[in-house]
PDB file of C-alpha atoms in Angstrom:
ATOM      1  CA  MET A   1      -0.058   0.501   0.184  1.00 44.00           C
ATOM      2  CA  SER A   2       1.411   3.278  -0.870  1.00 47.00           C
ATOM      3  CA  ARG A   3       2.178   6.010   1.164  1.00 52.00           C
ATOM      4  CA  ARG A   4       1.756   9.747   0.463  1.00 52.00           C
ATOM      5  CA  ILE A   5       4.152  11.960   1.108  1.00 50.00           C
ATOM      6  CA  PRO A   6       3.241  14.686   3.056  1.00 52.00           C
ATOM      7  CA  ARG A   7       3.792  17.990   1.716  1.00 50.00           C
ATOM      8  CA  PRO A   8       5.580  20.788   3.267  1.00 48.00           C
ATOM      9  CA  LYS A   9       4.146  23.067   5.990  1.00 47.00           C
ATOM     10  CA  VAL A  10       3.764  26.967   4.217  1.00 47.00           C
ATOM     11  CA  GLU A  11       2.004  29.695   6.429  1.00 48.00           C
ATOM     12  CA  VAL A  12      -0.266  31.451   3.213  1.00 49.00           C
ATOM     13  CA  GLN A  13      -2.720  33.591   4.932  1.00 52.00           C
ATOM     14  CA  SER A  14      -0.459  35.121   7.348  1.00 54.00           C
ATOM     15  CA  ILE A  15       2.221  34.899   4.475  1.00 52.00           C
ATOM     16  CA  ARG A  16      -1.238  36.988   2.483  1.00 56.00           C
ATOM     17  CA  ASN A  17      -2.059  39.510   5.249  1.00 61.00           C
ATOM     18  CA  SER A  18       1.238  40.080   5.998  1.00 70.00           C
ATOM     19  CA  LEU A  19       1.452  41.097   1.884  1.00 70.00           C
ATOM     20  CA  LEU A  20      -1.716  42.451   2.021  1.00 75.00           C
ATOM     21  CA  TRP A  21      -0.481  45.279   4.963  1.00 77.00           C
ATOM     22  CA  SER A  22       2.510  46.000   3.873  1.00 80.00           C
ATOM     23  CA  LEU A  23       0.505  46.879   0.668  1.00 84.00           C
ATOM     24  CA  LEU A  24      -1.302  49.542   2.268  1.00 82.00           C
ATOM     25  CA  ARG A  25       1.436  51.041   3.703  1.00 86.00           C
ATOM     26  CA  GLU A  26       3.252  51.620   0.655  1.00 89.00           C
ATOM     27  CA  ARG A  27       3.114  55.108  -0.277  1.00 91.00           C
ATOM     28  CA  PHE A  28       2.925  54.477  -4.368  1.00 93.00           C
ATOM     29  CA  PHE A  29       0.577  51.819  -4.273  1.00 93.00           C
ATOM     30  CA  LEU A  30      -1.917  53.434  -1.845  1.00 94.00           C
ATOM     31  CA  GLY A  31      -1.956  56.596  -3.550  1.00 95.00           C
ATOM     32  CA  GLY A  32      -2.727  55.436  -6.876  1.00 96.00           C
ATOM     33  CA  VAL A  33      -5.574  53.704  -5.319  1.00 95.00           C
ATOM     34  CA  ILE A  34      -6.632  57.134  -4.379  1.00 96.00           C
ATOM     35  CA  VAL A  35      -6.251  58.798  -7.655  1.00 97.00           C
ATOM     36  CA  LEU A  36      -6.840  56.104  -9.430  1.00 97.00           C
ATOM     37  CA  LEU A  37     -10.703  56.294  -7.342  1.00 97.00           C
ATOM     38  CA  ILE A  38     -10.754  59.504  -7.681  1.00 96.00           C
ATOM     39  CA  VAL A  39     -11.496  59.546 -11.526  1.00 96.00           C
ATOM     40  CA  VAL A  40     -13.182  55.991 -11.453  1.00 96.00           C
ATOM     41  CA  VAL A  41     -16.454  56.693  -8.747  1.00 97.00           C
ATOM     42  CA  PRO A  42     -17.697  59.689 -10.798  1.00 97.00           C
ATOM     43  CA  ALA A  43     -16.983  57.463 -13.726  1.00 96.00           C
ATOM     44  CA  LEU A  44     -19.419  54.883 -12.230  1.00 96.00           C
ATOM     45  CA  LEU A  45     -21.710  56.661 -11.112  1.00 96.00           C
ATOM     46  CA  ALA A  46     -21.582  58.495 -14.283  1.00 95.00           C
ATOM     47  CA  GLY A  47     -25.789  58.214 -15.495  1.00 93.00           C
ATOM     48  CA  MET A  48     -26.340  59.627 -11.400  1.00 95.00           C
ATOM     49  CA  ILE A  49     -24.573  62.831 -11.816  1.00 95.00           C
ATOM     50  CA  ALA A  50     -24.234  63.853 -15.458  1.00 95.00           C
ATOM     51  CA  PRO A  51     -25.584  66.450 -16.361  1.00 95.00           C
ATOM     52  CA  TYR A  52     -27.112  65.448 -19.148  1.00 94.00           C
ATOM     53  CA  LYS A  53     -27.821  61.848 -20.054  1.00 93.00           C
ATOM     54  CA  ASP A  54     -27.717  62.242 -23.625  1.00 94.00           C
ATOM     55  CA  TYR A  55     -24.342  62.815 -23.776  1.00 95.00           C
ATOM     56  CA  LEU A  56     -24.243  62.989 -27.737  1.00 94.00           C
ATOM     57  CA  ALA A  57     -27.801  65.547 -27.466  1.00 94.00           C
ATOM     58  CA  PRO A  58     -25.887  69.900 -28.129  1.00 95.00           C
ATOM     59  CA  VAL A  59     -27.408  71.529 -24.266  1.00 94.00           C
ATOM     60  CA  GLY A  60     -25.824  74.793 -25.428  1.00 91.00           C
ATOM     61  CA  PRO A  61     -24.605  76.922 -27.157  1.00 94.00           C
ATOM     62  CA  LEU A  62     -21.696  76.120 -29.084  1.00 95.00           C
ATOM     63  CA  ASN A  63     -18.002  76.035 -27.603  1.00 94.00           C
ATOM     64  CA  SER A  64     -18.887  78.141 -24.724  1.00 94.00           C
ATOM     65  CA  PRO A  65     -16.279  78.131 -22.282  1.00 95.00           C
ATOM     66  CA  PRO A  66     -17.230  76.922 -18.561  1.00 96.00           C
ATOM     67  CA  SER A  67     -20.092  78.698 -16.540  1.00 94.00           C
ATOM     68  CA  ALA A  68     -22.306  77.853 -13.537  1.00 93.00           C
ATOM     69  CA  LYS A  69     -24.262  75.761 -15.988  1.00 93.00           C
ATOM     70  CA  TYR A  70     -21.747  73.775 -18.196  1.00 95.00           C
ATOM     71  CA  LEU A  71     -18.858  72.963 -15.613  1.00 95.00           C
ATOM     72  CA  LEU A  72     -16.484  71.587 -18.324  1.00 96.00           C
ATOM     73  CA  GLY A  73     -17.876  74.140 -21.478  1.00 96.00           C
ATOM     74  CA  THR A  74     -19.697  72.772 -24.930  1.00 96.00           C
ATOM     75  CA  THR A  75     -18.773  70.597 -27.428  1.00 96.00           C
ATOM     76  CA  GLY A  76     -18.146  72.428 -30.964  1.00 93.00           C
ATOM     77  CA  PHE A  77     -21.402  71.063 -31.345  1.00 94.00           C
ATOM     78  CA  GLY A  78     -22.983  72.228 -28.018  1.00 95.00           C
ATOM     79  CA  GLN A  79     -22.740  69.965 -25.513  1.00 96.00           C
ATOM     80  CA  ASP A  80     -21.881  68.875 -22.306  1.00 97.00           C
ATOM     81  CA  VAL A  81     -17.837  68.541 -21.902  1.00 97.00           C
ATOM     82  CA  PHE A  82     -18.916  66.998 -18.611  1.00 97.00           C
ATOM     83  CA  SER A  83     -21.538  64.546 -19.274  1.00 97.00           C
ATOM     84  CA  GLN A  84     -19.266  63.030 -22.073  1.00 97.00           C
ATOM     85  CA  LEU A  85     -16.044  63.533 -19.386  1.00 97.00           C
ATOM     86  CA  LEU A  86     -18.118  61.262 -17.477  1.00 97.00           C
ATOM     87  CA  PHE A  87     -19.510  58.558 -19.979  1.00 97.00           C
ATOM     88  CA  GLY A  88     -15.904  58.299 -21.957  1.00 97.00           C
ATOM     89  CA  THR A  89     -14.280  57.797 -19.066  1.00 97.00           C
ATOM     90  CA  GLN A  90     -16.593  54.670 -17.637  1.00 97.00           C
ATOM     91  CA  HIS A  91     -16.852  53.336 -21.280  1.00 96.00           C
ATOM     92  CA  THR A  92     -12.178  53.780 -22.184  1.00 97.00           C
ATOM     93  CA  LEU A  93     -12.417  52.660 -18.236  1.00 97.00           C
ATOM     94  CA  PHE A  94     -14.779  49.568 -18.672  1.00 97.00           C
ATOM     95  CA  VAL A  95     -13.305  48.399 -23.024  1.00 96.00           C
ATOM     96  CA  ALA A  96     -10.007  48.500 -21.341  1.00 96.00           C
ATOM     97  CA  THR A  97     -10.648  46.679 -18.326  1.00 97.00           C
ATOM     98  CA  VAL A  98     -12.030  43.779 -20.588  1.00 97.00           C
ATOM     99  CA  ALA A  99      -9.056  44.381 -23.299  1.00 96.00           C
ATOM    100  CA  ALA A 100      -6.162  43.531 -19.570  1.00 96.00           C
ATOM    101  CA  VAL A 101      -8.436  40.720 -18.338  1.00 96.00           C
ATOM    102  CA  LEU A 102      -9.266  39.076 -21.708  1.00 96.00           C
ATOM    103  CA  ALA A 103      -4.955  39.275 -22.461  1.00 95.00           C
ATOM    104  CA  THR A 104      -4.186  38.320 -18.986  1.00 95.00           C
ATOM    105  CA  LEU A 105      -5.906  35.039 -19.508  1.00 94.00           C
ATOM    106  CA  ILE A 106      -4.816  34.035 -22.537  1.00 94.00           C
ATOM    107  CA  GLY A 107      -0.752  34.771 -21.159  1.00 93.00           C
ATOM    108  CA  LEU A 108      -2.251  33.172 -18.077  1.00 91.00           C
ATOM    109  CA  ALA A 109      -3.063  29.866 -19.931  1.00 89.00           C
ATOM    110  CA  ILE A 110      -0.045  29.966 -22.895  1.00 91.00           C
ATOM    111  CA  GLY A 111       2.188  30.642 -20.243  1.00 88.00           C
ATOM    112  CA  ILE A 112       1.846  28.596 -17.488  1.00 86.00           C
ATOM    113  CA  ILE A 113       0.933  25.327 -19.458  1.00 85.00           C
ATOM    114  CA  ALA A 114       4.136  26.503 -21.979  1.00 84.00           C
ATOM    115  CA  GLY A 115       6.627  26.516 -18.879  1.00 80.00           C
ATOM    116  CA  PHE A 116       4.764  23.707 -16.601  1.00 77.00           C
ATOM    117  CA  MET A 117       4.738  21.086 -19.821  1.00 77.00           C
ATOM    118  CA  GLY A 118       7.799  21.199 -21.654  1.00 74.00           C
ATOM    119  CA  GLY A 119       8.597  19.730 -24.587  1.00 81.00           C
ATOM    120  CA  ILE A 120       7.074  20.649 -27.638  1.00 86.00           C
ATOM    121  CA  PRO A 121       4.075  22.390 -26.125  1.00 84.00           C
ATOM    122  CA  ASP A 122       6.489  25.172 -25.123  1.00 84.00           C
ATOM    123  CA  ALA A 123       8.146  24.387 -28.734  1.00 88.00           C
ATOM    124  CA  VAL A 124       5.259  25.509 -30.109  1.00 90.00           C
ATOM    125  CA  LEU A 125       3.438  27.632 -27.195  1.00 90.00           C
ATOM    126  CA  ASN A 126       6.825  29.702 -27.449  1.00 88.00           C
ATOM    127  CA  PHE A 127       7.029  30.647 -31.015  1.00 89.00           C
ATOM    128  CA  LEU A 128       3.291  31.293 -31.386  1.00 90.00           C
ATOM    129  CA  THR A 129       3.942  34.454 -28.546  1.00 90.00           C
ATOM    130  CA  ASN A 130       7.304  35.112 -30.181  1.00 87.00           C
ATOM    131  CA  THR A 131       5.577  35.451 -33.140  1.00 87.00           C
ATOM    132  CA  PHE A 132       2.903  37.784 -31.878  1.00 87.00           C
ATOM    133  CA  LEU A 133       5.704  39.676 -30.172  1.00 85.00           C
ATOM    134  CA  VAL A 134       7.478  41.084 -33.081  1.00 83.00           C
ATOM    135  CA  ILE A 135       4.017  41.814 -34.774  1.00 80.00           C
ATOM    136  CA  PRO A 136       4.144  45.505 -34.141  1.00 79.00           C
ATOM    137  CA  THR A 137       0.335  45.116 -32.128  1.00 76.00           C
ATOM    138  CA  PHE A 138      -0.944  48.505 -32.813  1.00 76.00           C
ATOM    139  CA  THR A 139      -0.584  48.807 -37.228  1.00 80.00           C
ATOM    140  CA  ILE A 140      -2.423  45.222 -36.930  1.00 82.00           C
ATOM    141  CA  LEU A 141      -4.955  46.957 -34.238  1.00 79.00           C
ATOM    142  CA  LEU A 142      -5.379  50.000 -36.900  1.00 79.00           C
ATOM    143  CA  LEU A 143      -5.903  47.450 -39.678  1.00 82.00           C
ATOM    144  CA  ILE A 144      -8.795  45.757 -37.906  1.00 81.00           C
ATOM    145  CA  ALA A 145     -10.511  48.450 -37.012  1.00 75.00           C
ATOM    146  CA  SER A 146     -10.564  49.823 -40.636  1.00 75.00           C
ATOM    147  CA  ILE A 147     -12.057  46.213 -41.628  1.00 81.00           C
ATOM    148  CA  VAL A 148     -14.318  46.091 -39.458  1.00 78.00           C
ATOM    149  CA  HIS A 149     -15.311  49.854 -39.226  1.00 74.00           C
ATOM    150  CA  HIS A 150     -17.095  51.861 -35.796  1.00 75.00           C
ATOM    151  CA  PRO A 151     -16.467  48.292 -32.993  1.00 79.00           C
ATOM    152  CA  GLY A 152     -18.801  48.439 -30.541  1.00 87.00           C
ATOM    153  CA  LEU A 153     -17.013  48.730 -27.255  1.00 91.00           C
ATOM    154  CA  GLN A 154     -17.201  45.114 -26.863  1.00 92.00           C
ATOM    155  CA  LEU A 155     -15.938  44.414 -30.074  1.00 89.00           C
ATOM    156  CA  GLU A 156     -13.133  46.518 -29.458  1.00 90.00           C
ATOM    157  CA  ALA A 157     -12.237  45.659 -25.847  1.00 93.00           C
ATOM    158  CA  VAL A 158     -12.193  41.853 -27.803  1.00 92.00           C
ATOM    159  CA  ILE A 159      -9.509  42.971 -30.020  1.00 89.00           C
ATOM    160  CA  ILE A 160      -7.071  45.247 -27.603  1.00 92.00           C
ATOM    161  CA  GLY A 161      -6.965  41.768 -25.754  1.00 93.00           C
ATOM    162  CA  ALA A 162      -6.534  39.054 -28.703  1.00 91.00           C
ATOM    163  CA  PHE A 163      -3.160  41.145 -29.529  1.00 89.00           C
ATOM    164  CA  SER A 164      -2.571  42.675 -25.621  1.00 90.00           C
ATOM    165  CA  TRP A 165      -1.399  39.346 -24.674  1.00 92.00           C
ATOM    166  CA  PRO A 166       2.476  37.715 -25.319  1.00 91.00           C
ATOM    167  CA  TRP A 167       3.970  39.685 -22.928  1.00 89.00           C
ATOM    168  CA  GLY A 168       2.894  37.998 -19.567  1.00 90.00           C
ATOM    169  CA  ALA A 169       2.660  34.934 -21.751  1.00 91.00           C
ATOM    170  CA  ARG A 170       6.514  34.845 -21.525  1.00 90.00           C
ATOM    171  CA  ALA A 171       6.691  36.488 -18.296  1.00 88.00           C
ATOM    172  CA  TYR A 172       4.553  33.463 -16.153  1.00 89.00           C
ATOM    173  CA  ARG A 173       6.101  31.344 -18.714  1.00 87.00           C
ATOM    174  CA  SER A 174       9.062  31.971 -17.070  1.00 86.00           C
ATOM    175  CA  PHE A 175       7.991  32.119 -13.500  1.00 83.00           C
ATOM    176  CA  ALA A 176       6.300  28.816 -14.906  1.00 81.00           C
ATOM    177  CA  LEU A 177       9.702  27.081 -15.441  1.00 81.00           C
ATOM    178  CA  ASN A 178      10.749  28.173 -12.214  1.00 79.00           C
ATOM    179  CA  MET A 179       8.466  26.426 -10.172  1.00 77.00           C
ATOM    180  CA  ARG A 180       7.972  23.147 -11.451  1.00 73.00           C
ATOM    181  CA  SER A 181      11.277  23.163  -9.804  1.00 71.00           C
ATOM    182  CA  ARG A 182      10.325  23.334  -6.876  1.00 73.00           C
ATOM    183  CA  ASP A 183       9.809  21.124  -4.088  1.00 72.00           C
ATOM    184  CA  TYR A 184       6.160  20.769  -3.578  1.00 72.00           C
ATOM    185  CA  VAL A 185       6.121  20.517  -6.804  1.00 74.00           C
ATOM    186  CA  THR A 186       7.746  17.388  -6.937  1.00 73.00           C
ATOM    187  CA  VAL A 187       6.032  16.385  -3.651  1.00 76.00           C
ATOM    188  CA  ALA A 188       2.360  17.391  -5.644  1.00 72.00           C
ATOM    189  CA  ARG A 189       3.572  14.837  -8.072  1.00 72.00           C
ATOM    190  CA  LEU A 190       5.053  11.977  -6.163  1.00 74.00           C
ATOM    191  CA  ASN A 191       1.894  11.927  -4.743  1.00 73.00           C
ATOM    192  CA  GLY A 192      -0.460  11.406  -7.703  1.00 69.00           C
ATOM    193  CA  MET A 193      -0.850  15.017  -8.729  1.00 71.00           C
ATOM    194  CA  GLY A 194      -2.030  15.381 -12.731  1.00 65.00           C
ATOM    195  CA  GLY A 195      -0.479  18.182 -14.152  1.00 65.00           C
ATOM    196  CA  LEU A 196      -3.901  20.354 -14.472  1.00 68.00           C
ATOM    197  CA  SER A 197      -4.038  20.233 -10.694  1.00 74.00           C
ATOM    198  CA  ILE A 198      -0.703  21.281  -9.620  1.00 74.00           C
ATOM    199  CA  ALA A 199      -1.087  24.285 -11.869  1.00 73.00           C
ATOM    200  CA  LEU A 200      -4.051  24.871 -10.363  1.00 73.00           C
ATOM    201  CA  THR A 201      -3.355  24.928  -7.221  1.00 74.00           C
ATOM    202  CA  GLU A 202       0.128  24.545  -6.492  1.00 73.00           C
ATOM    203  CA  ILE A 203       1.243  27.075  -9.026  1.00 76.00           C
ATOM    204  CA  MET A 204      -1.198  29.451  -9.698  1.00 78.00           C
ATOM    205  CA  PRO A 205      -1.228  30.526  -5.541  1.00 77.00           C
ATOM    206  CA  GLN A 206       1.807  31.307  -6.469  1.00 79.00           C
ATOM    207  CA  MET A 207       2.427  33.663  -9.049  1.00 83.00           C
ATOM    208  CA  LEU A 208      -0.824  35.378  -7.878  1.00 85.00           C
ATOM    209  CA  PRO A 209       0.993  38.729  -6.667  1.00 85.00           C
ATOM    210  CA  TYR A 210       3.172  38.749  -9.974  1.00 87.00           C
ATOM    211  CA  ILE A 211      -0.852  38.176 -12.094  1.00 91.00           C
ATOM    212  CA  ALA A 212      -2.051  40.987 -10.473  1.00 91.00           C
ATOM    213  CA  ILE A 213       0.994  42.833 -11.625  1.00 92.00           C
ATOM    214  CA  MET A 214       0.927  41.286 -14.732  1.00 92.00           C
ATOM    215  CA  LEU A 215      -2.877  42.605 -15.182  1.00 94.00           C
ATOM    216  CA  VAL A 216      -2.032  46.307 -13.872  1.00 95.00           C
ATOM    217  CA  MET A 217       0.225  46.667 -16.697  1.00 94.00           C
ATOM    218  CA  THR A 218      -2.490  45.311 -19.057  1.00 95.00           C
ATOM    219  CA  LEU A 219      -4.664  47.814 -18.413  1.00 96.00           C
ATOM    220  CA  ASN A 220      -2.094  50.450 -18.820  1.00 95.00           C
ATOM    221  CA  GLY A 221      -1.941  48.943 -22.170  1.00 93.00           C
ATOM    222  CA  ALA A 222      -4.590  48.331 -23.088  1.00 94.00           C
ATOM    223  CA  LEU A 223      -6.288  52.016 -22.425  1.00 96.00           C
ATOM    224  CA  MET A 224      -3.732  53.442 -24.077  1.00 94.00           C
ATOM    225  CA  ALA A 225      -4.285  51.520 -26.979  1.00 92.00           C
ATOM    226  CA  ASP A 226      -7.885  52.316 -27.012  1.00 93.00           C
ATOM    227  CA  VAL A 227      -7.093  55.938 -27.042  1.00 95.00           C
ATOM    228  CA  GLY A 228      -4.955  56.403 -29.314  1.00 91.00           C
ATOM    229  CA  LEU A 229      -8.096  53.936 -32.120  1.00 89.00           C
ATOM    230  CA  ASP A 230     -10.076  55.977 -30.844  1.00 91.00           C
ATOM    231  CA  ALA A 231      -8.367  59.385 -31.078  1.00 91.00           C
ATOM    232  CA  ILE A 232      -7.357  58.797 -35.045  1.00 87.00           C
ATOM    233  CA  GLY A 233     -11.183  57.783 -35.524  1.00 83.00           C
ATOM    234  CA  LEU A 234     -11.275  53.962 -36.096  1.00 82.00           C
ATOM    235  CA  GLY A 235     -13.209  53.938 -32.650  1.00 83.00           C
ATOM    236  CA  PRO A 236     -16.873  53.027 -31.852  1.00 87.00           C
ATOM    237  CA  GLY A 237     -19.815  54.639 -33.122  1.00 81.00           C
ATOM    238  CA  ASN A 238     -22.953  56.867 -31.680  1.00 86.00           C
ATOM    239  CA  THR A 239     -20.948  56.729 -28.136  1.00 93.00           C
ATOM    240  CA  ILE A 240     -18.262  58.529 -26.251  1.00 95.00           C
ATOM    241  CA  THR A 241     -14.685  57.669 -25.056  1.00 96.00           C
ATOM    242  CA  LEU A 242     -12.038  59.114 -24.077  1.00 97.00           C
ATOM    243  CA  GLY A 243     -10.313  59.131 -26.765  1.00 95.00           C
ATOM    244  CA  LEU A 244     -12.907  60.092 -29.370  1.00 95.00           C
ATOM    245  CA  MET A 245     -13.262  63.770 -27.041  1.00 96.00           C
ATOM    246  CA  ILE A 246      -9.998  64.079 -28.305  1.00 96.00           C
ATOM    247  CA  GLY A 247      -9.850  62.804 -31.689  1.00 94.00           C
ATOM    248  CA  TYR A 248     -14.007  65.979 -32.057  1.00 94.00           C
ATOM    249  CA  ALA A 249     -11.770  68.417 -31.009  1.00 95.00           C
ATOM    250  CA  TRP A 250      -8.338  67.116 -32.604  1.00 93.00           C
ATOM    251  CA  GLY A 251     -10.316  67.138 -35.780  1.00 92.00           C
ATOM    252  CA  TRP A 252     -12.877  70.437 -35.644  1.00 92.00           C
ATOM    253  CA  GLY A 253     -10.314  72.908 -34.617  1.00 92.00           C
ATOM    254  CA  ALA A 254     -10.887  73.203 -30.310  1.00 93.00           C
ATOM    255  CA  LEU A 255      -6.265  72.903 -30.166  1.00 89.00           C
ATOM    256  CA  VAL A 256      -6.276  76.182 -33.385  1.00 91.00           C
ATOM    257  CA  TYR A 257      -8.921  78.506 -31.460  1.00 91.00           C
ATOM    258  CA  ASN A 258      -8.273  77.167 -27.706  1.00 91.00           C
ATOM    259  CA  TRP A 259     -10.752  76.248 -26.506  1.00 94.00           C
ATOM    260  CA  TRP A 260      -9.460  74.143 -23.690  1.00 95.00           C
ATOM    261  CA  TRP A 261     -11.735  72.967 -22.167  1.00 95.00           C
ATOM    262  CA  TRP A 262     -12.888  70.695 -24.666  1.00 95.00           C
ATOM    263  CA  TRP A 263      -9.756  68.465 -25.456  1.00 95.00           C
ATOM    264  CA  MET A 264      -7.835  69.668 -21.677  1.00 96.00           C
ATOM    265  CA  PRO A 265     -10.086  67.065 -19.523  1.00 97.00           C
ATOM    266  CA  PRO A 266     -10.099  63.597 -21.187  1.00 97.00           C
ATOM    267  CA  VAL A 267      -6.149  64.914 -21.447  1.00 97.00           C
ATOM    268  CA  VAL A 268      -6.652  65.357 -17.445  1.00 97.00           C
ATOM    269  CA  VAL A 269      -7.954  61.982 -16.975  1.00 97.00           C
ATOM    270  CA  ILE A 270      -5.954  59.852 -19.086  1.00 97.00           C
ATOM    271  CA  ILE A 271      -2.797  61.006 -17.193  1.00 97.00           C
ATOM    272  CA  LEU A 272      -4.041  60.805 -13.792  1.00 97.00           C
ATOM    273  CA  VAL A 273      -5.052  57.256 -14.744  1.00 97.00           C
ATOM    274  CA  ALA A 274      -2.246  56.195 -16.427  1.00 97.00           C
ATOM    275  CA  THR A 275       0.139  57.762 -14.072  1.00 97.00           C
ATOM    276  CA  SER A 276      -1.441  55.917 -11.014  1.00 97.00           C
ATOM    277  CA  LEU A 277      -2.069  52.693 -12.587  1.00 96.00           C
ATOM    278  CA  THR A 278       1.705  53.003 -12.544  1.00 96.00           C
ATOM    279  CA  ALA A 279       1.950  54.110  -9.011  1.00 96.00           C
ATOM    280  CA  ILE A 280      -0.638  51.157  -7.961  1.00 95.00           C
ATOM    281  CA  ALA A 281       2.019  48.355 -10.240  1.00 94.00           C
ATOM    282  CA  ILE A 282       5.403  49.640  -8.523  1.00 93.00           C
ATOM    283  CA  GLY A 283       3.507  49.877  -5.153  1.00 93.00           C
ATOM    284  CA  MET A 284       3.194  45.848  -5.679  1.00 91.00           C
ATOM    285  CA  ASP A 285       6.077  45.518  -7.560  1.00 89.00           C
ATOM    286  CA  ARG A 286       7.464  47.288  -4.461  1.00 88.00           C
ATOM    287  CA  VAL A 287       5.793  44.499  -1.697  1.00 87.00           C
ATOM    288  CA  PHE A 288       5.885  41.437  -3.656  1.00 83.00           C
ATOM    289  CA  ASN A 289       9.499  40.954  -4.348  1.00 75.00           C
ATOM    290  CA  PRO A 290      11.656  40.267  -2.144  1.00 62.00           C
ATOM    291  CA  ARG A 291      15.065  42.438  -4.256  1.00 61.00           C
ATOM    292  CA  LEU A 292      13.256  46.006  -3.897  1.00 53.00           C
ATOM    293  CA  ARG A 293      11.506  45.292  -0.080  1.00 54.00           C
ATOM    294  CA  GLY A 294      12.664  48.546   2.004  1.00 50.00           C
ATOM    295  CA  ALA A 295      13.870  49.891  -0.380  1.00 49.00           C
TER     296      ALA A 295
END
């Protein structure tokens, strides 16, 4: 009768609690979260706090500067900029979040399978990842967006996410390669656990902090891709996003005629979100990376 080899005891819960407490004390992480919440919360409540729910409808004079009635002025079409900013931020964050989650799931699946299984699966998936890495991603996104012609928010998110996974896949593969030779993985194999079970129960929990950092970085990249596509007119139609606000302002001469209230608010929001995500990623890296702790 075979005996099961006892697994090494690890105080997982205490480690997680310690990391969480360290995150809350990390100034980069905390500052990034606060700034992000300042932007995200009003966007999520856009349906309740926006002065005009129909953000595409003309509601006032053209190119009116900020005033008590129009907090951020109006566009060249008489639309309320404040309402557009709230809904535009909501839509842009939706696209970036869905794209980042999709890219993370794809990269995680490919990276873990390649790194943990090795052999032919690793060679094939590594070749696929390297192929996508050398493809000019934004050029492909431009081509697809121009063919689809004004995709909806959901489709745009899928398009961006489908081409944003390669760097994450390489990182996850490297982590899985390192993890598969650890003692607890060897013990799990000797206890008869299958490859998928080991990947999900032994390797995945160890990767969670790293996955969180990569998700934040991917979210930042997806945000920039969405803004770039929308700003040049390849985004969705009959809606508003931060990129579309910038594209309309540029196309209708807001920079030339110094209608700053049309283009500056979305630019400021993009900078705040990108900076806060970067600060969050730096803070998480300082906590999760043993070499940076105490720096």
